[in-house]
Amino acid sequence: LSGEYWCIHNMRDRIDDPWFFHHYGLTEPNYSLLEVVNGGPDDFLSPGDYSRPIYAHGNTNGLADFMEIYNTAATNGYASAAGFTNLAARVDLDNFADYHAVTIWAGNTDWPGNNMLMWRAMITNNANPRNDGKWRYIIKDNAIAQGVKLPYVPGYDEDLSVMARHATLAFA
């Protein structure tokens, strides 16, 4: 600005109550936002909660609903045709596929198990097709993608061409 370097600035949406109201007409009790964060021993998560969804904002009842889906998936409860139909009624599967494809393509090594947002409308409203009560994912914090060198990523001490070949799909 005026010939002076002010660093790189990223413009992005802040995912909060005004965002949900602006995009979907939803106020705090009418949506639930969950986040998956990678906790550690000094973090606010208790042991066993690392990399699990936690309540972030909105209606707290969404966590129990999502955990029911999560636990059913963990026991192959959606493996049958009837189970898959049940899952498709509760999760926007196109959004799920798009979210994972973009994050894997980006080579985000700070994922999965961290920096994930999931949301759903807690009411149904035909005025907006996204207010159908299905869970959807929001991309958050892809700063550690496209070959950023971090010690926990295999090959981090090699050149960027090695990092660019990070097997994010296998990592996920």
One Martini backbone bead per residue (centre of mass of N, CA, C, O) as a GRO file, in nm:
protein
  172
    1LEU     BB    1   0.094   0.038   0.026
    2SER     BB    2   0.235   0.299  -0.090
    3GLY     BB    3   0.506   0.105  -0.130
    4GLU     BB    4   0.422  -0.087   0.115
    5TYR     BB    5   0.463  -0.369   0.296
    6TRP     BB    6   0.171  -0.574   0.443
    7CYS     BB    7   0.147  -0.839   0.347
    8ILE     BB    8  -0.064  -1.105   0.349
    9HIS     BB    9  -0.410  -1.112   0.256
   10ASN     BB   10  -0.703  -1.276   0.364
   11MET     BB   11  -1.012  -1.343   0.219
   12ARG     BB   12  -1.293  -1.433   0.432
   13ASP     BB   13  -1.521  -1.601   0.581
   14ARG     BB   14  -1.714  -1.580   0.871
   15ILE     BB   15  -1.826  -1.847   1.067
   16ASP     BB   16  -2.137  -1.726   1.172
   17ASP     BB   17  -2.429  -1.592   1.245
   18PRO     BB   18  -2.433  -1.386   1.005
   19TRP     BB   19  -2.373  -1.596   0.786
   20PHE     BB   20  -2.629  -1.771   0.822
   21PHE     BB   21  -2.826  -1.541   0.773
   22HIS     BB   22  -2.731  -1.443   0.492
   23HIS     BB   23  -2.738  -1.734   0.340
   24TYR     BB   24  -3.011  -1.885   0.516
   25GLY     BB   25  -3.187  -1.738   0.747
   26LEU     BB   26  -3.029  -1.811   1.017
   27THR     BB   27  -3.039  -1.863   1.351
   28GLU     BB   28  -2.894  -1.997   1.619
   29PRO     BB   29  -3.132  -2.216   1.685
   30ASN     BB   30  -3.138  -2.309   1.349
   31TYR     BB   31  -2.837  -2.414   1.394
   32SER     BB   32  -2.542  -2.629   1.345
   33LEU     BB   33  -2.198  -2.615   1.460
   34LEU     BB   34  -1.912  -2.803   1.384
   35GLU     BB   35  -1.590  -2.928   1.508
   36VAL     BB   36  -1.266  -3.039   1.411
   37VAL     BB   37  -1.010  -3.099   1.647
   38ASN     BB   38  -0.667  -3.118   1.743
   39GLY     BB   39  -0.585  -3.238   2.025
   40GLY     BB   40  -0.411  -3.214   2.335
   41PRO     BB   41  -0.290  -3.229   2.650
   42ASP     BB   42  -0.332  -2.889   2.660
   43ASP     BB   43  -0.612  -2.901   2.581
   44PHE     BB   44  -0.974  -2.888   2.598
   45LEU     BB   45  -0.962  -3.179   2.549
   46SER     BB   46  -1.034  -3.489   2.621
   47PRO     BB   47  -0.960  -3.790   2.639
   48GLY     BB   48  -1.084  -3.927   2.325
   49ASP     BB   49  -1.152  -3.636   2.162
   50TYR     BB   50  -0.967  -3.651   1.946
   51SER     BB   51  -1.083  -3.584   1.640
   52ARG     BB   52  -1.368  -3.477   1.726
   53PRO     BB   53  -1.663  -3.364   1.742
   54ILE     BB   54  -1.769  -3.030   1.825
   55TYR     BB   55  -1.905  -2.772   1.957
   56ALA     BB   56  -1.938  -2.426   1.823
   57HIS     BB   57  -2.243  -2.340   1.715
   58GLY     BB   58  -2.556  -2.280   1.812
   59ASN     BB   59  -2.713  -2.573   1.827
   60THR     BB   60  -2.648  -2.833   2.052
   61ASN     BB   61  -2.819  -3.080   1.922
   62GLY     BB   62  -2.630  -3.157   1.678
   63LEU     BB   63  -2.418  -3.343   1.806
   64ALA     BB   64  -2.593  -3.596   1.855
   65ASP     BB   65  -2.670  -3.638   1.561
   66PHE     BB   66  -2.383  -3.669   1.444
   67MET     BB   67  -2.289  -3.902   1.636
   68GLU     BB   68  -2.485  -4.107   1.526
   69ILE     BB   69  -2.365  -4.116   1.246
   70TYR     BB   70  -2.072  -4.175   1.323
   71ASN     BB   71  -2.129  -4.446   1.478
   72THR     BB   72  -2.266  -4.594   1.244
   73ALA     BB   73  -2.023  -4.580   1.052
   74ALA     BB   74  -1.817  -4.732   1.247
   75THR     BB   75  -2.034  -5.002   1.215
   76ASN     BB   76  -2.154  -5.028   0.917
   77GLY     BB   77  -2.466  -4.905   0.904
   78TYR     BB   78  -2.437  -4.813   0.570
   79ALA     BB   79  -2.394  -5.081   0.385
   80SER     BB   80  -2.671  -5.084   0.311
   81ALA     BB   81  -2.926  -4.968   0.129
   82ALA     BB   82  -3.089  -4.859   0.371
   83GLY     BB   83  -2.853  -4.713   0.508
   84PHE     BB   84  -2.784  -4.523   0.271
   85THR     BB   85  -3.058  -4.384   0.261
   86ASN     BB   86  -3.035  -4.270   0.545
   87LEU     BB   87  -2.779  -4.103   0.495
   88ALA     BB   88  -2.893  -3.929   0.252
   89ALA     BB   89  -3.110  -3.791   0.451
   90ARG     BB   90  -2.860  -3.655   0.648
   91VAL     BB   91  -2.652  -3.620   0.403
   92ASP     BB   92  -2.468  -3.432   0.179
   93LEU     BB   93  -2.304  -3.617  -0.053
   94ASP     BB   94  -2.199  -3.408  -0.254
   95ASN     BB   95  -2.058  -3.232  -0.046
   96PHE     BB   96  -1.879  -3.451   0.072
   97ALA     BB   97  -1.723  -3.511  -0.190
   98ASP     BB   98  -1.622  -3.226  -0.255
   99TYR     BB   99  -1.470  -3.170   0.005
  100HIS     BB  100  -1.270  -3.411  -0.014
  101ALA     BB  101  -1.153  -3.356  -0.295
  102VAL     BB  102  -1.032  -3.076  -0.238
  103THR     BB  103  -0.857  -3.148   0.011
  104ILE     BB  104  -0.691  -3.365  -0.132
  105TRP     BB  105  -0.589  -3.200  -0.373
  106ALA     BB  106  -0.443  -2.978  -0.185
  107GLY     BB  107  -0.276  -3.126   0.041
  108ASN     BB  108  -0.392  -3.142   0.335
  109THR     BB  109  -0.199  -3.212   0.633
  110ASP     BB  110  -0.430  -3.081   0.846
  111TRP     BB  111  -0.575  -3.347   0.745
  112PRO     BB  112  -0.762  -3.513   0.910
  113GLY     BB  113  -0.878  -3.417   1.237
  114ASN     BB  114  -0.886  -3.114   1.126
  115ASN     BB  115  -1.037  -2.841   1.017
  116MET     BB  116  -1.357  -2.901   1.057
  117LEU     BB  117  -1.682  -2.829   0.915
  118MET     BB  118  -2.024  -2.867   1.037
  119TRP     BB  119  -2.368  -2.840   0.910
  120ARG     BB  120  -2.716  -2.757   1.011
  121ALA     BB  121  -3.040  -2.739   0.988
  122MET     BB  122  -3.299  -2.744   1.245
  123ILE     BB  123  -3.477  -2.653   1.011
  124THR     BB  124  -3.731  -2.636   0.776
  125ASN     BB  125  -3.696  -2.455   0.451
  126ASN     BB  126  -3.805  -2.377   0.128
  127ALA     BB  127  -3.649  -2.104   0.071
  128ASN     BB  128  -3.397  -2.303   0.126
  129PRO     BB  129  -3.233  -2.586   0.016
  130ARG     BB  130  -3.030  -2.600   0.279
  131ASN     BB  131  -3.300  -2.629   0.475
  132ASP     BB  132  -3.307  -2.983   0.518
  133GLY     BB  133  -3.116  -3.114   0.762
  134LYS     BB  134  -2.843  -3.148   0.635
  135TRP     BB  135  -2.523  -3.228   0.626
  136ARG     BB  136  -2.236  -3.002   0.602
  137TYR     BB  137  -1.941  -2.881   0.454
  138ILE     BB  138  -1.652  -2.672   0.547
  139ILE     BB  139  -1.392  -2.503   0.450
  140LYS     BB  140  -1.088  -2.497   0.659
  141ASP     BB  141  -0.783  -2.424   0.670
  142ASN     BB  142  -0.547  -2.443   0.397
  143ALA     BB  143  -0.248  -2.354   0.480
  144ILE     BB  144  -0.164  -2.674   0.486
  145ALA     BB  145  -0.080  -2.672   0.163
  146GLN     BB  146   0.098  -2.725  -0.114
  147GLY     BB  147   0.387  -2.803   0.043
  148VAL     BB  148   0.409  -2.762   0.333
  149LYS     BB  149   0.648  -2.770   0.585
  150LEU     BB  150   0.624  -3.053   0.807
  151PRO     BB  151   0.738  -3.290   1.031
  152TYR     BB  152   0.476  -3.501   0.998
  153VAL     BB  153   0.554  -3.512   0.698
  154PRO     BB  154   0.644  -3.701   0.463
  155GLY     BB  155   0.926  -3.533   0.326
  156TYR     BB  156   0.971  -3.240   0.456
  157ASP     BB  157   1.303  -3.230   0.395
  158GLU     BB  158   1.237  -3.190   0.113
  159ASP     BB  159   1.139  -3.100  -0.168
  160LEU     BB  160   0.854  -2.973  -0.317
  161SER     BB  161   0.810  -3.209  -0.516
  162VAL     BB  162   0.761  -3.414  -0.291
  163MET     BB  163   0.530  -3.268  -0.144
  164ALA     BB  164   0.336  -3.259  -0.397
  165ARG     BB  165   0.320  -3.596  -0.364
  166HIS     BB  166   0.136  -3.622  -0.148
  167ALA     BB  167  -0.069  -3.882  -0.002
  168THR     BB  168  -0.367  -3.777   0.093
  169LEU     BB  169  -0.553  -4.016   0.057
  170ALA     BB  170  -0.392  -4.210   0.237
  171PHE     BB  171  -0.385  -4.021   0.483
  172ALA     BB  172  -0.708  -4.020   0.507
   0.00000   0.00000   0.00000
